[in-house]
Coordinates of C-alpha atoms in Angstrom, one line a residue:
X67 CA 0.0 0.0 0.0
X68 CA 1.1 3.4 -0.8
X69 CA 2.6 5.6 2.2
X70 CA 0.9 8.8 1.0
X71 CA -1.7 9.7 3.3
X72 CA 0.5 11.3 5.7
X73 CA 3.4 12.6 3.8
X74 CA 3.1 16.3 3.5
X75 CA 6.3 17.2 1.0
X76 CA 7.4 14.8 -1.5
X77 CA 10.6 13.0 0.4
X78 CA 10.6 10.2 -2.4
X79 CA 10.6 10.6 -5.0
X80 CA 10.9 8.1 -8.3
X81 CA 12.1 8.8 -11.9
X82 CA 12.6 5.6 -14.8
X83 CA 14.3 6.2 -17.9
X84 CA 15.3 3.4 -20.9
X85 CA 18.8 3.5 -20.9
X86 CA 21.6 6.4 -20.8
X87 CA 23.0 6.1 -24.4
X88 CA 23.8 10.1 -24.0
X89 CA 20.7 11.7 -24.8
X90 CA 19.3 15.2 -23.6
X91 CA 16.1 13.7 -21.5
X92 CA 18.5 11.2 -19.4
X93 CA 21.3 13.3 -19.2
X94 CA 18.4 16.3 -17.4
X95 CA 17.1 13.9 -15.6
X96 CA 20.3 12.8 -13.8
X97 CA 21.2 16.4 -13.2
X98 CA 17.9 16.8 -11.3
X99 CA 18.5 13.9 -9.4
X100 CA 21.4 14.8 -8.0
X101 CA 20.4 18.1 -7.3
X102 CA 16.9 16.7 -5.5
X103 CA 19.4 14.9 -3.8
X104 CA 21.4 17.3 -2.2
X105 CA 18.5 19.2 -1.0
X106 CA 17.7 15.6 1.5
X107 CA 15.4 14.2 -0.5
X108 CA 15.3 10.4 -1.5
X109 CA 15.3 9.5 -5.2
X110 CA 14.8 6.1 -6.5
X111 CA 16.0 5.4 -10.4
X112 CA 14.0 2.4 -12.4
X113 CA 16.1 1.8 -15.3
X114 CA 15.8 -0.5 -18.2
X115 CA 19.6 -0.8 -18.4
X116 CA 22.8 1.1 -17.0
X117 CA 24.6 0.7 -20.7
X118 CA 25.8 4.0 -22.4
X119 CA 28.1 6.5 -21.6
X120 CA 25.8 8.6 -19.4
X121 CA 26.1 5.8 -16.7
X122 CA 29.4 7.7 -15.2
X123 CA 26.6 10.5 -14.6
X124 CA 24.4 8.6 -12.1
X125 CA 24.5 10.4 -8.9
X126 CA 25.9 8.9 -5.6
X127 CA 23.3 8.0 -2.9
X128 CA 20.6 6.9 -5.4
X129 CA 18.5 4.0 -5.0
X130 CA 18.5 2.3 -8.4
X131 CA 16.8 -1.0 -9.9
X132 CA 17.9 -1.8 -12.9
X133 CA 16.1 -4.5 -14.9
X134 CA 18.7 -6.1 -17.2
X135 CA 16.5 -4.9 -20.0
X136 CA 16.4 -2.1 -22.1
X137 CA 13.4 -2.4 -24.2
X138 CA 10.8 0.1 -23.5
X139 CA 8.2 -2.2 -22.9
X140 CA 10.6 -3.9 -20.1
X141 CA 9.5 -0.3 -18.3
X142 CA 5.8 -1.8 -18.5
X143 CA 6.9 -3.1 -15.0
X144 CA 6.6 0.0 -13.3
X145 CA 3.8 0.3 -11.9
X146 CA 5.2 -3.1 -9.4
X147 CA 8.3 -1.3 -8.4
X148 CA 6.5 2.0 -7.4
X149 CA 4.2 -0.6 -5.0
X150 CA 7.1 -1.7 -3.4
X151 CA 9.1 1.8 -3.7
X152 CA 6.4 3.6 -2.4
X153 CA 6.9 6.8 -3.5
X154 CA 5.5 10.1 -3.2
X155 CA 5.6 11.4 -6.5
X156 CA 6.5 9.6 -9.7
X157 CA 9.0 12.2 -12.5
X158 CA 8.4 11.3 -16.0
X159 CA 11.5 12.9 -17.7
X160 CA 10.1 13.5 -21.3
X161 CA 7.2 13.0 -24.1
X162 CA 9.2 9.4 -25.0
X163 CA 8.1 8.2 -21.6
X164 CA 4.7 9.4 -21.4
X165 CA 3.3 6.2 -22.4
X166 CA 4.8 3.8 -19.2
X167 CA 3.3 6.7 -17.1
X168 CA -0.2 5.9 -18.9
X169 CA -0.1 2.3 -18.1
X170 CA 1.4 3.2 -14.3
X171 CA -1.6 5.2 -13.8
X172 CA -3.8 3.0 -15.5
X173 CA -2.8 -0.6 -13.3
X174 CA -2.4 1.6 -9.8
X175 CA -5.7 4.0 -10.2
X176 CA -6.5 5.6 -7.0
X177 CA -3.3 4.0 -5.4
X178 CA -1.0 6.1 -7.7
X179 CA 0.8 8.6 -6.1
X180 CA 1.1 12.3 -8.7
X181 CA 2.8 12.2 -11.4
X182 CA 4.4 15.0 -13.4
X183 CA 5.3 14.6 -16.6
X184 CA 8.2 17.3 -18.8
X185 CA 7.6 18.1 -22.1
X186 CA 11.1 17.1 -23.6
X187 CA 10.1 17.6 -27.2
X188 CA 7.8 19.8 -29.7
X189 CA 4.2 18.9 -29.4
X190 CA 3.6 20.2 -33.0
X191 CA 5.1 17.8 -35.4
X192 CA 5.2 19.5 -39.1
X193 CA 7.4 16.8 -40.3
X194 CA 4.8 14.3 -39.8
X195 CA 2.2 12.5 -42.3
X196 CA -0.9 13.7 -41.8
X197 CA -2.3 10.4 -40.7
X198 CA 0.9 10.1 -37.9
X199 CA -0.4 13.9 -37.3
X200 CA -3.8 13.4 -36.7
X201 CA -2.8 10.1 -34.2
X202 CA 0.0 11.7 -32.2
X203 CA -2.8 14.9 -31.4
X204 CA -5.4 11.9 -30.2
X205 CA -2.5 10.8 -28.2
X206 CA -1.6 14.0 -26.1
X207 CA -4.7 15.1 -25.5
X208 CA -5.4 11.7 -23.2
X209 CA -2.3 13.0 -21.1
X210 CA -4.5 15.0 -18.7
X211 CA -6.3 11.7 -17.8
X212 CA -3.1 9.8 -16.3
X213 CA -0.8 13.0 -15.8
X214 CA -0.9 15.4 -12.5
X215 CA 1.2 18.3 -14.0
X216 CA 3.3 19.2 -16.5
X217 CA 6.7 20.9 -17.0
X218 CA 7.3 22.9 -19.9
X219 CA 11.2 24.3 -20.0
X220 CA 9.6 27.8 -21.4
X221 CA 6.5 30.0 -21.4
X222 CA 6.1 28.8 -25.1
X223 CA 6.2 25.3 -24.7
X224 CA 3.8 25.6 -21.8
X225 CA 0.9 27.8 -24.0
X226 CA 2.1 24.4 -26.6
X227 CA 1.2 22.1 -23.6
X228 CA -2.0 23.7 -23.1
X229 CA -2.9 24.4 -26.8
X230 CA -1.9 20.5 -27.5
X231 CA -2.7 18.4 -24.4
X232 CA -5.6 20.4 -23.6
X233 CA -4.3 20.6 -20.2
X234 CA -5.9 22.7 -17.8
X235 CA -3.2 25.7 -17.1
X236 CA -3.1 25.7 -13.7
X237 CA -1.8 22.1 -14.2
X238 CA 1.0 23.4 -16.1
X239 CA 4.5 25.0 -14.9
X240 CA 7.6 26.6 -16.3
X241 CA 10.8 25.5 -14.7
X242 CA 13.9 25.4 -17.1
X243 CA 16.3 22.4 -16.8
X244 CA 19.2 23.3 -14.4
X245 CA 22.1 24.5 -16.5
X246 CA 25.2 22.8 -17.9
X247 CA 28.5 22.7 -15.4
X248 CA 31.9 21.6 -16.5
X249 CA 32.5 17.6 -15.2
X250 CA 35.2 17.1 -13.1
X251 CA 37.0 14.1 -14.6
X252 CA 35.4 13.7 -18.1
X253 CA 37.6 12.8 -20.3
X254 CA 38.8 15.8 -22.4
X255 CA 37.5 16.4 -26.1
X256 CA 40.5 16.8 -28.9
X257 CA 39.0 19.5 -30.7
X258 CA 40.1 20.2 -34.4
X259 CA 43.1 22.6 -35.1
X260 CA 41.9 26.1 -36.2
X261 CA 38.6 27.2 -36.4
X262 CA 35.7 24.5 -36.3
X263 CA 31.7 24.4 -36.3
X264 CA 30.4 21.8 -33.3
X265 CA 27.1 20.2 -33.3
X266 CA 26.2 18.6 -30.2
X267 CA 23.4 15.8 -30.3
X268 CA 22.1 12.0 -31.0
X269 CA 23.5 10.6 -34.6
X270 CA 19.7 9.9 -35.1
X271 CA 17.1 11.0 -37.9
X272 CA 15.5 13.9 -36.0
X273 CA 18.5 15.8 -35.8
X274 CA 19.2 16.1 -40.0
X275 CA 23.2 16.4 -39.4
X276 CA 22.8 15.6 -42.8
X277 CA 21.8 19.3 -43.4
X278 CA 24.6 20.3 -41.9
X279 CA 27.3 18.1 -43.8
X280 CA 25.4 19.5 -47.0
X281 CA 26.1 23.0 -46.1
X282 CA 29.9 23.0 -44.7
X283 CA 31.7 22.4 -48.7
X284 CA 29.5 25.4 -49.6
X285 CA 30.9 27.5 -47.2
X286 CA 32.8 31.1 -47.9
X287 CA 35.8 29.4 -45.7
X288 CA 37.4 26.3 -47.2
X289 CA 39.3 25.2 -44.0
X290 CA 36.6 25.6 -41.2
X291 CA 35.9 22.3 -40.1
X292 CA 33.1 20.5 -38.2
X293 CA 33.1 18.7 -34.5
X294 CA 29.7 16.2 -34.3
X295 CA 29.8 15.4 -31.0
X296 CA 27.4 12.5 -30.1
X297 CA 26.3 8.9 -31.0
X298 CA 23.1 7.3 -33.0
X299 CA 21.8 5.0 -35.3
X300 CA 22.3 7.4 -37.6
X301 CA 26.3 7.1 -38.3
X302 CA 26.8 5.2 -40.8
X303 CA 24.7 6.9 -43.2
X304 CA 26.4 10.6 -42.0
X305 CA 30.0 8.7 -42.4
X306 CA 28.8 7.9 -45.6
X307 CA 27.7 11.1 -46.3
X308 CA 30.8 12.8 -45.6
X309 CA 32.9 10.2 -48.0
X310 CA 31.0 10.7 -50.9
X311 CA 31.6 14.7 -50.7
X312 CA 35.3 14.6 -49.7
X313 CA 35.1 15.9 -46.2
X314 CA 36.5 12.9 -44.2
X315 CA 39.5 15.9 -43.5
X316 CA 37.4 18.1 -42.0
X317 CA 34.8 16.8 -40.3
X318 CA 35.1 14.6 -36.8
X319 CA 32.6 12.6 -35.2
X320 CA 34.3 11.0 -31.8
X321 CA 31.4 9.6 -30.7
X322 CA 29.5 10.4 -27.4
X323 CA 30.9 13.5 -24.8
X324 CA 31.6 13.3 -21.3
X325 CA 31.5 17.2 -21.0
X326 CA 31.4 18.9 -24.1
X327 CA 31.4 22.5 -22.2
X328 CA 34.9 23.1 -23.4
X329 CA 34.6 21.9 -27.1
X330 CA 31.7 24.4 -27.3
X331 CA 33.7 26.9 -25.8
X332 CA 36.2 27.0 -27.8
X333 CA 33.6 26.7 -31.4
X334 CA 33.0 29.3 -33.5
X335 CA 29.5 28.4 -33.9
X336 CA 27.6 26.4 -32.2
X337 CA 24.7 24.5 -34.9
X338 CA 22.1 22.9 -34.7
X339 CA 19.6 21.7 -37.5
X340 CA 17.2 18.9 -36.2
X341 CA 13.2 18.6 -37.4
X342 CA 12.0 19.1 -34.3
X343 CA 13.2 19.6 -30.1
X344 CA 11.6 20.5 -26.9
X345 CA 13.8 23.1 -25.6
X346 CA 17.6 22.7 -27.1
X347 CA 19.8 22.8 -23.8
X348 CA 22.5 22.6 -26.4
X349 CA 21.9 26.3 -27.5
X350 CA 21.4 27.9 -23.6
X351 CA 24.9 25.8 -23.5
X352 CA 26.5 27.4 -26.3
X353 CA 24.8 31.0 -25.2
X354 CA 26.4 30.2 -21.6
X355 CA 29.8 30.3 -22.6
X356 CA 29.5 33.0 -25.4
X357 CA 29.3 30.4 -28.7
X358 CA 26.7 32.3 -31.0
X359 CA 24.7 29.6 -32.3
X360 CA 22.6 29.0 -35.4
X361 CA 19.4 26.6 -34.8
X362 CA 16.8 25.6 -37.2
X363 CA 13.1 27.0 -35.9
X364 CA 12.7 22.6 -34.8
X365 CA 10.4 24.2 -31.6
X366 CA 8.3 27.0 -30.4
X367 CA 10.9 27.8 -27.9
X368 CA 14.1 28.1 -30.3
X369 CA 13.4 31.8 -30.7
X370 CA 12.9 32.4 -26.8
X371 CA 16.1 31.1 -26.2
X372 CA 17.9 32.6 -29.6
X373 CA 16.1 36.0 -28.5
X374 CA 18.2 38.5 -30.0
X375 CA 20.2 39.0 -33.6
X376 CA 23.5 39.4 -31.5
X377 CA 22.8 35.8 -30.2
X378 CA 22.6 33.7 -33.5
X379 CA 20.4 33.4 -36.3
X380 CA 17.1 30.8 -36.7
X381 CA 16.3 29.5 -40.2
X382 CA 13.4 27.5 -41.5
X383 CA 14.1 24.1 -41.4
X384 CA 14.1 23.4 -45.0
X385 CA 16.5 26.6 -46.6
X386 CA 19.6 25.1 -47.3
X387 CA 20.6 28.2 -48.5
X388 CA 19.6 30.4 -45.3
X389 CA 21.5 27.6 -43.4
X390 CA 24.9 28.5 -45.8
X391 CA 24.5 32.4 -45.2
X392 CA 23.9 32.3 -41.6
X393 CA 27.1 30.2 -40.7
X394 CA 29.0 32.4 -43.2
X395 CA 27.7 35.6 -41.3
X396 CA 28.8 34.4 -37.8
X397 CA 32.2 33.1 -39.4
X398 CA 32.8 36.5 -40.9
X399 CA 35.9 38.2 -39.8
X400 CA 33.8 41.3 -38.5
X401 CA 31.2 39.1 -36.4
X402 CA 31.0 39.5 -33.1
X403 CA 30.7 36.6 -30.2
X404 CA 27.8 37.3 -28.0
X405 CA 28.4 38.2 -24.1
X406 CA 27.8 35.3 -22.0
X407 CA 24.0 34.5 -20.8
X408 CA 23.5 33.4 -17.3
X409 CA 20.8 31.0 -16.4
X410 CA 18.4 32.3 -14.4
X411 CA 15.9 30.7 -11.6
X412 CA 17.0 27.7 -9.2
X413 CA 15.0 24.7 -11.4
X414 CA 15.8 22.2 -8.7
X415 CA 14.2 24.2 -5.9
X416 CA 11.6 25.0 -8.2
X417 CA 10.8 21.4 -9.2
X418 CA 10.6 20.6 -5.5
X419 CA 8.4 23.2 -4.4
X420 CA 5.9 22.1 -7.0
X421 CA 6.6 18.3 -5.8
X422 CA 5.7 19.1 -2.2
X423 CA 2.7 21.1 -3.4
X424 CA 1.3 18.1 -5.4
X425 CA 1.9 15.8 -2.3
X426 CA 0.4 17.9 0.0
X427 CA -2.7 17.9 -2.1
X428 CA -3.0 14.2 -2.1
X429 CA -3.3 14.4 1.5
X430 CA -6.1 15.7 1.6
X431 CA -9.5 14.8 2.5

């Protein structure tokens, strides 16, 4: 039986995730754990399976079950470890997961304690067919059935959550993810000799690298080259790629990055040119450390974050041309680096005041 009828603040709390191949949602989601964490609280991790390079990452003092699986429908199980767990609030830690929160709520019912879901990626989904369309709207707008709240990283996202889900507001927040720091003892990454673009992101299909691979031989400079840090399914066909143009001497793909802070530090642009995101931490990571950035409009909150022309430049998604002309702008010998942009807000205190609120409510009569 659930220990929630007392509890006043959410002391445990329990997050699940697939695996931690290296991907934005995890890689927030640890952050937040360890930050919950430090504040006292108790944090227990359901994971399909510890592989990928993100596992370095899990916080000290955890509770973690790991399941020796990492299929998704392995996390169909969770709704027996949060009976044993017992936990005062269940964290989903992005859209991919919404769907083992569904089936949580739906085998627990009344038993289940809140659950607050974050909106890790665009809820409108232009790249889709308009059959997939019409089917991933039904979808969202059942998430106010199974999910207490929802977190949406900026004030856009959250009029996208309400718009899309058809989620009451005042069951919807704005609480950014807490921001990138430097990781003591990541391995260093080499970065290329003179100037060079980075992309930081999954090798997969939504993020088009190939866009980017396209563009770099049609640039004004012949030597910049191109850092591509991160790992995918998607490889092979951007190693191919960058064979069959001639570019294997200028463009680098090392695989996945302990802390790529320094790498995009030291870029002269920071790119990104996916379909679709949530909210890019990659560009507040770039904009952190004074790396303009130029960003493809993939989400509703792209242009909160890339607020002003001295910060970068967002292009459709499709001009391959406007994508060529904005990288040759920002590696023009008379552009300008933008002055660093703190984050602002304390997320984890945030996330745990809205916790305790939701477990207080529970108590009641």
């Amino acid at each position: 039986m659930l220990h929630c009828t007392q509890n006043k603040t959410a002391q445990h709390i329990l997050t699940y995730a697939q695996r931690l191949q290296g991907g934005g949602v995890e890689r927030a989601m640890l952050r937040m754990a360890a930050g919950w964490l430090r504040e006292g609280r108790r944090v227990t991790l359901v994971l399909g399976s510890r592989e990928g390079p993100l596992a370095a990452e899990i916080p000290d003092g955890i509770n973690l079950i790991e399941l020796g699986d990492a299929r998704y429908s392995a996390l169909l199980s969770l709704a027996s470890h949060v009976r044993a767990a017992t936990p005062d609030l269940i964290f989903c830690a992005g859209n991919h997961y919404s769907g083992i929160a569904a089936a949580t709520r739906l085998k627990l019912g009344r038993k289940c304690p809140p659950i607050v879901g974050k909106v890790s990626n665009a809820l409108v989904r232009p790249e889709l067919s308009p059959g997939a369309a019409w089917r991933y709207r039904r979808w969202l707008r059942l998430h106010p059935l199974f999910l207490d709240h929802v977190v949406a990283m900026t004030p856009a996202m959250a009029a996208e959550a309400v718009a899309e889900m058809r989620m009451p507001p005042e069951r919807v927040s704005v609480i950014a993810n807490p921001p990138a720091a430097s990781i003591a003892g990541a391995a260093p990454v080499a970065v290329p000799e003179g100037r060079y673009l980075i992309g930081v992101g999954r090798l997969e299909p939504q993020k088009r690298w190939d866009r980017l691979l396209a563009a770099l031989p049609r640039l004004a400079d012949p030597e910049v080259k191109l850092l591509l840090l991160g790992e995918g399914g998607a490889r092979a066909a951007l190693e191919a790629q960058v064979a069959a143009v001639g570019l294997g001497d200028r463009v680098t793909m090392p695989g996945h990055a302990g802390d790529p802070l320094p790498a995009i530090r030291g870029a002269a642009v920071a790119v990104l040119t996916s379909d679709y995101e949530g909210v890019p931490g990659v560009l507040r990571e770039a904009l952190s450390v004074g790396t303009p950035v130029v960003s493809t409009e993939s989400s509703v909150a792209v242009r909160e974050i890339v607020h002003a022309p001295e910060l970068g430049t967002v292009i459709a998604r499709e001009d391959a041309d406007g994508l060529v002309a904005a990288l040759d702008h920002w590696l023009s010998a008379d552009a300008e680096r933008p002055a660093p942009v703190a984050a602002a807000g304390n997320p984890i205190a945030e996330y745990l005041a809205l916790f305790d609120r939701l477990a207080q409510a529970q108590t009641r009569p």
